[in-house]
Coordinates of C-alpha atoms in Angstrom, one line a residue:
X1 CA -84.6 -2.4 58.0
X2 CA -84.2 -6.2 58.1
X3 CA -81.3 -7.5 55.9
X4 CA -80.8 -11.0 54.7
X5 CA -77.3 -12.4 55.5
X6 CA -76.2 -14.2 52.3
X7 CA -73.5 -16.1 54.0
X8 CA -76.0 -17.5 56.6
X9 CA -78.3 -18.5 53.7
X10 CA -75.6 -20.4 52.0
X11 CA -74.6 -22.3 55.2
X12 CA -78.2 -22.9 56.2
X13 CA -80.0 -23.2 53.0
X14 CA -82.2 -26.2 54.2
X15 CA -83.2 -24.2 57.3
X16 CA -84.1 -21.3 55.1
X17 CA -86.2 -23.5 52.7
X18 CA -87.9 -24.9 55.8
X19 CA -88.8 -21.4 57.1
X20 CA -90.0 -20.2 53.7
X21 CA -92.2 -23.4 53.3
X22 CA -93.6 -23.0 56.8
X23 CA -94.5 -19.4 56.2
X24 CA -96.1 -20.3 52.9
X25 CA -98.2 -23.0 54.5
X26 CA -99.3 -20.7 57.3
X27 CA -100.4 -18.1 54.8
X28 CA -102.4 -20.7 52.9
X29 CA -104.0 -21.9 56.1
X30 CA -105.1 -18.5 57.2
X31 CA -105.9 -17.1 53.8
X32 CA -109.5 -15.9 53.6
X33 CA -111.4 -18.1 51.3
X34 CA -112.8 -16.1 48.3
X35 CA -116.5 -16.5 48.4
X36 CA -118.8 -16.5 45.4
X37 CA -120.8 -13.2 45.8
X38 CA -123.8 -14.6 44.1
X39 CA -124.6 -17.7 46.2
X40 CA -127.6 -15.9 47.7
X41 CA -128.8 -15.0 44.1
X42 CA -128.6 -18.7 43.1
X43 CA -130.8 -19.7 46.1
X44 CA -133.3 -16.9 45.5
X45 CA -133.7 -17.7 41.8
X46 CA -134.1 -21.4 42.6
X47 CA -136.9 -20.6 45.1
X48 CA -138.6 -18.4 42.5
X49 CA -138.5 -21.2 39.9
X50 CA -139.7 -23.8 42.5
X51 CA -142.8 -21.6 43.2
X52 CA -143.5 -21.3 39.4
X53 CA -143.2 -25.0 39.0
X54 CA -145.6 -25.8 41.8
X55 CA -148.2 -23.4 40.2
X56 CA -147.6 -24.9 36.8
X57 CA -148.1 -28.5 38.1
X58 CA -151.3 -27.5 39.8
X59 CA -152.7 -26.0 36.5
X60 CA -151.7 -29.1 34.6
X61 CA -153.3 -31.4 37.2
X62 CA -156.6 -29.5 37.2
X63 CA -156.9 -28.5 33.5
X64 CA -155.1 -31.1 31.3
X65 CA -157.6 -34.0 30.8
X66 CA -156.2 -35.6 27.7
X67 CA -155.5 -39.3 27.4
X68 CA -151.8 -40.5 27.1
X69 CA -152.6 -41.4 23.5
X70 CA -153.7 -37.8 22.7
X71 CA -150.7 -36.4 24.5
X72 CA -148.3 -38.6 22.5
X73 CA -150.1 -37.5 19.3
X74 CA -149.5 -33.8 20.1
X75 CA -145.9 -34.3 21.2
X76 CA -145.0 -36.0 17.9
X77 CA -146.8 -33.6 15.6
X78 CA -145.3 -30.8 13.4
X79 CA -146.8 -27.3 13.4
X80 CA -148.9 -27.9 10.2
X81 CA -150.4 -31.0 11.9
X82 CA -151.1 -29.1 15.2
X83 CA -152.9 -26.4 13.1
X84 CA -155.1 -29.1 11.6
X85 CA -156.0 -30.2 15.1
X86 CA -157.1 -26.6 15.9
X87 CA -159.1 -26.3 12.7
X88 CA -160.9 -29.6 13.4
X89 CA -161.5 -28.6 17.1
X90 CA -159.7 -31.8 18.2
X91 CA -157.5 -29.9 20.7
X92 CA -157.3 -26.4 22.1
X93 CA -154.3 -24.2 22.4
X94 CA -154.3 -24.7 26.1
X95 CA -154.3 -28.5 25.6
X96 CA -151.2 -28.2 23.5
X97 CA -149.4 -25.8 25.8
X98 CA -150.0 -27.9 28.9
X99 CA -149.0 -31.1 27.1
X100 CA -145.6 -29.7 26.3
X101 CA -145.3 -27.9 29.6
X102 CA -145.9 -31.2 31.4
X103 CA -142.9 -32.9 29.7
X104 CA -140.8 -29.7 30.1
X105 CA -141.3 -29.7 33.9
X106 CA -140.8 -33.4 34.2
X107 CA -137.5 -33.5 32.4
X108 CA -136.4 -29.9 31.7
X109 CA -135.1 -29.0 35.2
X110 CA -133.9 -32.5 36.1
X111 CA -131.7 -32.6 32.9
X112 CA -130.5 -29.0 33.1
X113 CA -132.5 -27.7 30.1
X114 CA -134.9 -25.3 31.6
X115 CA -134.0 -21.9 33.2
X116 CA -137.5 -20.5 33.7
X117 CA -141.2 -20.9 32.8
X118 CA -143.3 -18.0 31.6
X119 CA -146.5 -19.5 33.1
X120 CA -149.1 -16.7 33.6
X121 CA -148.4 -15.0 30.3
X122 CA -148.4 -18.3 28.4
X123 CA -151.7 -19.5 29.8
X124 CA -153.3 -16.1 29.3
X125 CA -152.1 -16.1 25.6
X126 CA -153.4 -19.7 25.1
X127 CA -156.9 -18.9 26.5
X128 CA -157.0 -15.7 24.3
X129 CA -156.2 -17.7 21.2
X130 CA -158.8 -20.3 22.0
X131 CA -161.4 -17.6 22.2
X132 CA -160.3 -16.2 18.8
X133 CA -160.4 -19.7 17.4
X134 CA -164.1 -19.9 18.2
X135 CA -164.9 -17.0 15.9
X136 CA -166.4 -18.3 12.6
X137 CA -164.4 -15.9 10.5
X138 CA -161.0 -16.5 12.2
X139 CA -158.3 -18.1 10.0
X140 CA -154.9 -19.2 11.2
X141 CA -153.1 -19.5 7.9
X142 CA -151.8 -15.9 8.3
X143 CA -150.4 -16.7 11.7
X144 CA -147.6 -19.2 11.2
X145 CA -147.1 -19.9 14.9
X146 CA -150.7 -19.8 16.0
X147 CA -151.1 -21.6 19.3
X148 CA -147.6 -23.1 19.2
X149 CA -145.6 -23.2 22.5
X150 CA -142.1 -21.7 21.9
X151 CA -139.0 -22.1 24.1
X152 CA -136.2 -19.6 23.7
X153 CA -132.6 -19.4 24.8
X154 CA -131.9 -17.5 28.0
X155 CA -130.3 -14.6 26.0
X156 CA -133.6 -13.4 24.5
X157 CA -135.5 -10.5 26.0
X158 CA -138.9 -11.8 27.2
X159 CA -141.2 -9.9 29.4
X160 CA -141.3 -11.2 33.0
X161 CA -138.0 -13.2 32.7
X162 CA -134.3 -12.8 33.4
X163 CA -131.7 -12.5 30.6
X164 CA -129.0 -13.8 32.9
X165 CA -126.6 -15.5 30.5
X166 CA -126.2 -18.1 33.3
X167 CA -124.6 -15.5 35.5
X168 CA -125.7 -14.4 39.0
X169 CA -124.9 -10.7 38.3
X170 CA -127.7 -10.6 35.7
X171 CA -130.4 -12.4 37.5
X172 CA -131.4 -9.3 39.4
X173 CA -134.2 -7.8 37.5
X174 CA -136.8 -9.3 35.2
X175 CA -137.5 -7.6 31.8
X176 CA -140.5 -5.3 31.6
X177 CA -140.8 -5.6 27.8
X178 CA -140.4 -8.1 25.0
X179 CA -137.5 -7.8 22.6
X180 CA -138.1 -7.8 18.9
X181 CA -138.1 -11.6 18.7
X182 CA -140.8 -11.8 21.4
X183 CA -142.9 -9.2 19.7
X184 CA -142.7 -11.0 16.3
X185 CA -143.4 -14.4 17.8
X186 CA -146.5 -13.0 19.7
X187 CA -147.8 -11.3 16.6
X188 CA -147.6 -14.6 14.7
X189 CA -149.6 -16.4 17.4
X190 CA -146.7 -18.1 19.2
X191 CA -146.7 -18.7 23.0
X192 CA -143.3 -18.2 24.6
X193 CA -143.5 -20.5 27.6
X194 CA -139.9 -21.3 28.6
X195 CA -136.3 -20.0 28.8
X196 CA -133.5 -22.5 28.3
X197 CA -130.0 -23.1 29.5
X198 CA -126.6 -22.1 28.1
X199 CA -122.9 -22.0 29.2
X200 CA -121.8 -19.1 31.3
X201 CA -122.1 -16.1 29.0
X202 CA -122.4 -18.5 26.0
X203 CA -118.6 -19.0 25.7
X204 CA -118.6 -22.8 25.2
X205 CA -120.2 -25.6 23.3
X206 CA -121.1 -27.3 26.6
X207 CA -124.0 -25.7 28.5
X208 CA -123.4 -25.3 32.2
X209 CA -123.1 -22.5 34.7
X210 CA -123.4 -21.9 38.5
X211 CA -126.8 -20.3 38.3
X212 CA -128.8 -23.0 36.4
X213 CA -126.5 -26.1 36.4
X214 CA -125.4 -28.4 33.6
X215 CA -127.4 -29.6 30.5
X216 CA -126.9 -33.4 29.9
X217 CA -127.4 -35.3 26.7
X218 CA -130.9 -36.8 26.3
X219 CA -129.4 -40.3 25.6
X220 CA -126.2 -40.3 27.7
X221 CA -125.9 -38.3 30.9
X222 CA -122.1 -38.5 30.7
X223 CA -122.2 -36.3 27.6
X224 CA -123.3 -32.7 26.8
X225 CA -126.4 -31.7 24.8
X226 CA -124.1 -29.1 23.2
X227 CA -123.9 -25.3 23.3
X228 CA -124.2 -22.6 23.5
X229 CA -127.9 -23.3 22.8
X230 CA -127.6 -26.7 24.6
X231 CA -130.7 -26.3 26.9
X232 CA -132.8 -25.7 23.9
X233 CA -131.4 -28.7 22.1
X234 CA -132.0 -31.1 25.0
X235 CA -135.5 -29.8 25.6
X236 CA -136.6 -30.2 22.0
X237 CA -135.0 -33.7 21.9
X238 CA -137.1 -34.9 24.8
X239 CA -140.3 -33.4 23.4
X240 CA -140.4 -30.6 26.0
X241 CA -141.1 -28.1 23.3
X242 CA -142.1 -28.2 19.6
X243 CA -140.0 -25.3 18.5
X244 CA -137.1 -23.3 19.9
X245 CA -135.2 -20.1 19.2
X246 CA -131.4 -20.1 19.6
X247 CA -128.5 -17.8 18.7
X248 CA -125.3 -18.8 16.8
X249 CA -121.9 -17.1 16.8
X250 CA -119.8 -20.1 15.9
X251 CA -122.1 -23.1 15.8
X252 CA -124.4 -22.6 18.8
X253 CA -127.5 -23.7 17.0
X254 CA -126.0 -26.3 14.7
X255 CA -123.8 -28.1 17.3
X256 CA -126.7 -28.9 19.8
X257 CA -128.8 -29.8 16.8
X258 CA -126.1 -32.2 15.6
X259 CA -125.6 -33.7 19.1
X260 CA -129.3 -34.1 19.8
X261 CA -130.7 -35.2 16.4
X262 CA -132.5 -32.0 15.4
X263 CA -132.9 -29.6 12.6
X264 CA -131.2 -26.2 13.4
X265 CA -130.9 -23.2 11.2
X266 CA -128.6 -20.1 11.3
X267 CA -129.5 -17.4 8.7
X268 CA -126.8 -15.1 7.5
X269 CA -126.4 -12.2 9.9
X270 CA -128.0 -9.5 7.8
X271 CA -131.2 -11.5 7.2
X272 CA -132.7 -10.9 10.7
X273 CA -132.5 -7.9 13.0
X274 CA -129.8 -8.5 15.6
X275 CA -131.4 -6.5 18.5
X276 CA -133.6 -8.3 21.0
X277 CA -130.9 -10.2 23.0
X278 CA -129.0 -9.3 26.1
X279 CA -125.4 -8.5 25.3
X280 CA -122.8 -11.2 25.9
X281 CA -120.0 -8.6 26.2
X282 CA -120.2 -4.8 26.9
X283 CA -118.9 -4.1 23.4
X284 CA -121.2 -6.5 21.6
X285 CA -122.6 -3.9 19.3
X286 CA -119.1 -3.1 18.1
X287 CA -118.3 -6.7 17.1
X288 CA -118.3 -7.1 13.4
X289 CA -115.8 -9.8 12.8
X290 CA -118.0 -12.6 14.1
X291 CA -121.3 -12.8 12.1
X292 CA -123.7 -13.8 14.8
X293 CA -127.4 -14.5 14.2
X294 CA -130.3 -16.3 15.7
X295 CA -132.6 -19.0 14.3
X296 CA -135.0 -21.9 14.8
X297 CA -134.4 -25.4 16.1
X298 CA -136.9 -28.3 16.0
X299 CA -137.5 -32.0 15.5
X300 CA -139.7 -31.4 12.4
X301 CA -138.4 -29.4 9.4
X302 CA -141.6 -27.5 8.7
X303 CA -141.3 -25.9 12.1
X304 CA -138.2 -24.1 11.0
X305 CA -140.0 -22.5 8.0
X306 CA -142.9 -21.4 10.2
X307 CA -140.5 -19.7 12.6
X308 CA -138.6 -17.9 9.7
X309 CA -142.0 -16.7 8.5
X310 CA -142.8 -15.3 11.9
X311 CA -139.4 -13.6 12.3
X312 CA -139.6 -11.8 8.9
X313 CA -143.3 -10.7 9.2
X314 CA -144.8 -7.7 11.1
X315 CA -141.5 -6.0 11.6
X316 CA -142.7 -2.7 10.2
X317 CA -145.4 -2.5 12.9
X318 CA -143.0 -3.1 15.8
X319 CA -142.5 -0.3 18.3
X320 CA -139.6 1.9 17.4
X321 CA -137.7 1.3 20.7
X322 CA -137.1 -2.4 19.8
X323 CA -136.3 -1.9 16.1
X324 CA -133.1 -1.1 14.3
X325 CA -133.6 2.0 12.1
X326 CA -130.7 0.9 9.9
X327 CA -132.2 -2.6 9.2
X328 CA -134.3 -3.4 6.2
X329 CA -136.3 -6.7 6.4
X330 CA -136.0 -8.9 3.3
X331 CA -139.2 -10.8 2.4
X332 CA -139.0 -14.5 3.2
X333 CA -140.5 -16.8 0.5
X334 CA -141.6 -20.0 2.4
X335 CA -142.8 -21.7 -0.9
X336 CA -139.2 -21.9 -2.1
X337 CA -138.4 -24.0 0.9
X338 CA -140.7 -26.7 -0.6
X339 CA -139.7 -26.3 -4.2
X340 CA -139.0 -29.8 -5.6
X341 CA -138.7 -28.6 -9.2
X342 CA -135.5 -26.6 -8.5
X343 CA -132.4 -28.6 -9.2
X344 CA -129.2 -27.5 -7.5
X345 CA -125.4 -28.0 -7.9
X346 CA -124.0 -28.9 -4.5
X347 CA -120.4 -29.3 -3.3
X348 CA -119.2 -31.8 -0.7
X349 CA -116.7 -30.5 1.8
X350 CA -115.5 -33.8 3.4
X351 CA -112.7 -32.5 5.7
X352 CA -110.9 -29.5 7.2
X353 CA -107.4 -30.5 8.0
X354 CA -107.5 -28.8 11.4
X355 CA -109.3 -31.9 12.7
X356 CA -110.7 -34.6 10.5
X357 CA -114.3 -35.9 10.9
X358 CA -115.0 -39.3 12.5
X359 CA -116.2 -42.3 10.5
X360 CA -119.9 -41.8 11.4
X361 CA -119.8 -38.2 10.1
X362 CA -118.2 -39.3 6.9
X363 CA -120.9 -41.9 6.4
X364 CA -123.6 -39.3 7.1
X365 CA -122.2 -37.2 4.2
X366 CA -122.4 -40.2 1.9
X367 CA -126.0 -40.8 2.8
X368 CA -126.9 -37.2 2.1
X369 CA -125.0 -37.3 -1.3
X370 CA -127.0 -40.4 -2.2
X371 CA -130.3 -38.7 -1.3
X372 CA -129.5 -35.5 -3.2
X373 CA -128.5 -37.3 -6.3
X374 CA -131.6 -39.5 -6.2
X375 CA -133.7 -36.3 -6.3
X376 CA -131.9 -35.1 -9.4
X377 CA -129.3 -32.7 -8.0
X378 CA -125.7 -32.5 -9.2
X379 CA -123.2 -33.2 -6.5
X380 CA -119.4 -32.6 -6.8
X381 CA -116.4 -32.8 -4.5
X382 CA -115.5 -29.4 -3.0
X383 CA -111.8 -29.3 -2.2
X384 CA -110.1 -26.0 -1.9
X385 CA -106.8 -24.8 -0.4
X386 CA -106.8 -25.7 3.3
X387 CA -104.9 -22.6 4.3
X388 CA -108.1 -20.6 3.9
X389 CA -109.8 -22.5 6.7
X390 CA -106.7 -22.3 8.9
X391 CA -106.2 -18.5 8.4
X392 CA -109.9 -17.8 9.1
X393 CA -110.0 -20.0 12.2
X394 CA -106.9 -18.3 13.5
X395 CA -108.9 -15.1 13.3
X396 CA -111.6 -16.7 15.5
X397 CA -109.0 -16.8 18.3
X398 CA -107.7 -13.4 17.4
X399 CA -111.1 -11.8 17.8
X400 CA -112.2 -13.7 20.9
X401 CA -109.0 -12.9 22.8
X402 CA -108.1 -9.7 21.1
X403 CA -108.9 -7.3 24.0
X404 CA -105.8 -8.3 25.8
X405 CA -106.3 -10.5 28.8
X406 CA -110.0 -11.0 28.2
X407 CA -110.8 -7.7 30.0
X408 CA -114.3 -7.5 28.6
X409 CA -115.1 -10.9 30.0
X410 CA -113.8 -10.0 33.4
X411 CA -116.0 -6.9 33.4
X412 CA -119.1 -9.1 32.8
X413 CA -118.6 -11.5 35.6
X414 CA -118.6 -8.9 38.4
X415 CA -116.8 -11.3 40.8
X416 CA -118.4 -14.6 39.9
X417 CA -115.9 -17.4 39.4
X418 CA -115.4 -18.5 35.8
X419 CA -116.3 -22.0 34.7
X420 CA -113.3 -24.2 33.9
X421 CA -114.0 -24.0 30.2
X422 CA -112.1 -20.7 30.1
X423 CA -108.9 -22.1 31.6
X424 CA -107.1 -22.5 28.2
X425 CA -108.0 -19.0 27.2
X426 CA -107.0 -17.5 30.6
X427 CA -103.6 -19.2 30.5
X428 CA -102.9 -17.9 27.0
X429 CA -103.9 -14.3 27.7
X430 CA -102.8 -13.8 31.3
X431 CA -99.5 -15.6 31.6
X432 CA -96.4 -13.4 31.9
X433 CA -94.9 -12.3 28.6
X434 CA -91.7 -14.3 29.1
X435 CA -93.6 -17.5 29.8
X436 CA -95.8 -16.9 26.7
X437 CA -92.7 -16.8 24.5
X438 CA -91.1 -19.9 26.1
X439 CA -94.4 -21.9 25.9
X440 CA -95.0 -21.0 22.3
X441 CA -91.5 -22.2 21.4
X442 CA -92.2 -25.4 23.3
X443 CA -95.5 -25.9 21.4
X444 CA -93.7 -25.4 18.1
X445 CA -91.1 -28.0 19.0
X446 CA -93.9 -30.4 19.9
X447 CA -95.8 -29.7 16.7
X448 CA -98.9 -28.8 18.7
X449 CA -100.3 -26.4 16.1
X450 CA -103.8 -26.4 17.3
X451 CA -102.9 -25.2 20.8
X452 CA -100.4 -22.8 19.4
X453 CA -103.2 -20.9 17.6
X454 CA -104.7 -20.0 21.0
X455 CA -101.4 -18.9 22.5
X456 CA -100.6 -16.8 19.4
X457 CA -103.9 -15.0 19.7
X458 CA -103.5 -14.5 23.4
X459 CA -100.0 -13.1 23.1
X460 CA -101.2 -9.4 23.1
X461 CA -104.3 -7.3 22.7
X462 CA -105.2 -6.2 19.2
X463 CA -104.5 -2.6 18.2
X464 CA -107.1 -0.7 16.3
X465 CA -105.0 -1.2 13.1
X466 CA -104.7 -4.9 13.7
X467 CA -108.5 -5.2 14.2
X468 CA -109.1 -3.4 10.9
X469 CA -106.6 -5.8 9.2
X470 CA -108.6 -8.8 10.4
X471 CA -111.9 -7.2 9.2
X472 CA -110.3 -6.6 5.8
X473 CA -108.9 -10.2 5.6
X474 CA -112.3 -11.7 6.5
X475 CA -114.1 -9.6 3.9
X476 CA -111.5 -10.8 1.4
X477 CA -112.1 -14.4 2.4
X478 CA -115.8 -14.0 1.9
X479 CA -115.4 -12.5 -1.5
X480 CA -112.9 -15.2 -2.4
X481 CA -115.3 -17.9 -1.3
X482 CA -118.2 -16.4 -3.3
X483 CA -115.9 -16.3 -6.3
X484 CA -115.0 -19.9 -5.9
X485 CA -118.7 -20.8 -5.7
X486 CA -119.5 -18.7 -8.8
X487 CA -116.7 -20.3 -10.8
X488 CA -118.0 -23.8 -9.8
X489 CA -121.6 -22.7 -10.3
X490 CA -122.4 -23.9 -6.8
X491 CA -125.7 -23.3 -5.0
X492 CA -124.7 -24.9 -1.8
X493 CA -122.1 -27.0 0.1
X494 CA -122.6 -29.9 2.5
X495 CA -120.1 -30.7 5.2
X496 CA -119.8 -32.3 8.7
X497 CA -121.2 -30.2 11.5
X498 CA -118.2 -31.0 13.9
X499 CA -115.3 -33.5 13.8
X500 CA -117.2 -35.9 16.2
X501 CA -120.5 -36.4 18.0
X502 CA -121.7 -35.3 21.4
X503 CA -118.6 -34.9 23.6
X504 CA -118.3 -35.9 27.2
X505 CA -118.6 -33.4 30.0
X506 CA -115.7 -31.0 30.6
X507 CA -113.9 -31.9 27.3
X508 CA -115.3 -29.2 25.0
X509 CA -112.7 -26.7 26.2
X510 CA -110.0 -29.1 25.0
X511 CA -111.4 -29.7 21.5
X512 CA -112.1 -26.2 20.1
X513 CA -110.8 -27.1 16.6
X514 CA -113.5 -29.7 16.4
X515 CA -116.0 -26.9 15.7
X516 CA -114.0 -25.3 12.9
X517 CA -116.6 -26.7 10.5
X518 CA -119.3 -24.4 11.9
X519 CA -117.2 -21.4 13.0
X520 CA -115.6 -20.9 9.6
X521 CA -118.9 -20.0 8.0
X522 CA -119.9 -17.6 10.7
X523 CA -116.6 -15.7 10.1
X524 CA -117.5 -15.2 6.4
X525 CA -121.3 -14.9 7.1
X526 CA -122.8 -17.7 5.0
X527 CA -126.2 -19.2 5.8
X528 CA -126.1 -22.7 7.2
X529 CA -128.1 -25.4 9.0
X530 CA -127.8 -28.8 10.6
X531 CA -129.8 -31.8 9.4
X532 CA -130.2 -35.1 11.3
X533 CA -129.1 -38.0 9.1
X534 CA -128.2 -41.1 11.0
X535 CA -126.8 -42.5 14.2
X536 CA -123.3 -43.9 15.2
X537 CA -123.1 -47.6 14.4
X538 CA -121.4 -50.3 16.5
X539 CA -118.3 -50.5 14.2
X540 CA -117.8 -46.7 14.3
X541 CA -117.1 -46.3 18.0
X542 CA -113.5 -45.2 17.5
X543 CA -111.4 -42.3 16.2
X544 CA -108.2 -43.1 14.3
X545 CA -108.1 -40.4 11.6
X546 CA -104.8 -39.1 10.4
X547 CA -103.7 -35.8 12.1
X548 CA -103.0 -33.5 9.2
X549 CA -102.5 -30.4 11.3
X550 CA -99.8 -31.0 13.9
X551 CA -99.3 -33.8 16.4
X552 CA -102.0 -36.0 17.9
X553 CA -102.6 -33.7 20.8
X554 CA -105.2 -33.3 23.5
X555 CA -107.9 -32.3 20.9
X556 CA -107.2 -35.6 19.1
X557 CA -107.4 -37.5 22.4
X558 CA -110.8 -35.9 23.2
X559 CA -112.2 -37.3 20.0
X560 CA -110.8 -40.7 20.8
X561 CA -112.7 -40.6 24.1
X562 CA -115.8 -39.1 22.5
X563 CA -116.2 -42.0 20.0
X564 CA -115.9 -44.7 22.7
X565 CA -119.4 -46.1 23.7
X566 CA -121.1 -43.7 21.2
X567 CA -123.3 -46.2 19.3
X568 CA -126.8 -44.8 18.8
X569 CA -125.8 -41.2 19.2
X570 CA -127.3 -38.8 16.6
X571 CA -125.2 -37.7 13.6
X572 CA -126.0 -34.8 11.3
X573 CA -124.6 -32.9 8.4
X574 CA -124.3 -29.2 7.7
X575 CA -125.8 -27.4 4.6
X576 CA -124.3 -24.1 3.6
X577 CA -125.6 -21.5 1.1
X578 CA -124.4 -18.0 0.1
X579 CA -125.3 -15.0 2.3
X580 CA -129.0 -14.2 2.3
X581 CA -130.0 -17.3 0.2
X582 CA -131.8 -18.8 3.2
X583 CA -134.6 -20.4 1.2
X584 CA -132.0 -22.3 -0.9
X585 CA -130.4 -23.6 2.2
X586 CA -133.6 -24.6 3.9
X587 CA -134.9 -26.4 0.7
X588 CA -131.7 -28.5 0.5
X589 CA -131.9 -29.2 4.2
X590 CA -135.4 -30.5 3.8
X591 CA -134.4 -32.8 0.9
X592 CA -131.4 -34.1 2.8
X593 CA -133.4 -35.0 5.8
X594 CA -136.6 -36.3 4.4

């Protein structure tokens, strides 16, 4: 056995270092490069999509004969307006489908919004609806999505498409059935024609992955359209679709809507059946601490209402294999979404100390308050103990990183490299225990409280008892919040959607606290939506808010960069109502945005 002579090492330490360095360099030089096992999958999927696009363009070229003026009219119309076109025989369902499809193909793949087109089924459905429309007795008022092209996030189970989550391992087999959402949309006359992009497994509020690429902002290619429903947000913003369906676990509908100037709505989790989507983690059905739900996104408010009608109708007739036997569908009253006689008491949540909102977001709230008061509503300031927000947001990290080393995430990827957005989480969970302790002490000394929250959560995996404790605390927080609302006699609260506006590429992972305004309400399962209000003005292109939660760290610096050259970018607000009071939330959203 070879033994190292310590005396020789002491006398020849520089030689020893040279030998060690040389060996290390040789090992690096000859190290086998780790290959992405799904490169061939990416190429295959790209070829499949290219063939579909060629077919779609041929159909558009041969069958779409509308003038540019008529196309513009269709693209800028809400669902009620499109239905009037059908009733007057001005346009056919195929006209409308191909008009939106033409824009989707022109911009959707180029800007990273589209993942797939459901061409054959969509055209067949449009032709079928056109035949039904020719019947003298046929009425479309009972079909809220009649003849409306619908785009859906990649996660939804749609016949003939992948549910790949932006991951090569899951782009192997196309679905043979529709999930419950596809069933309900079809029964209401909707035409699912496109699947849209998202971040790798939906774990970011910037949408990019190795399989389908990166979604860029409709107005500024250096920025993101948001996430995780970012492809949907971008496609809707460029008129590539009139109505989209996204999912939301921490802001994934509201954030892209805010970034892209859209309406986006997330019901409370128990309002809609949660089956029908591919699972983001193997233990998804066991997650109860993050109240995820899905909901509509659109440029026009009435489109949200029509989608909510569709998602809450015809459920009882659905096949048993796509239903949830423990779920009872609550009736949706669309008339209450247009009730101007009802006067509400609304609180204004202006800030969460974790990260204060920029000037443009503050002004958007002022505009909304003015609108609501002008319509006869009572608006008061909503200012409660900030520790509640901080404690709940700490639980966000606890739940996300609670399996100890992100084991569930590793299982999902099946050898595909992770996007860089997980680097902070990987460091916090996978560093050696000694380094974790040293680094946490360093963060405390530096007063970097926001980053410390991640490292505290990644310190160890949660035990069963600790997980139950978090569930109990979140339930208590929900009850406490409902009691506060009851004492103040509140019907709703309005707040910023995020701390800033559309962030630049590869910065979302460094500014997670910026989405505390959305994530908080998921954790206590309140209904909420995003409303477009205004745009950033020339004199608002800066961020110099006070840092009330620790030092001015990297998250603060991301917002400083975000606000530079941001004039003209969309700015929205968030409307929040109590669990299951979706009609209240939507009615206030309408009145804020009109």
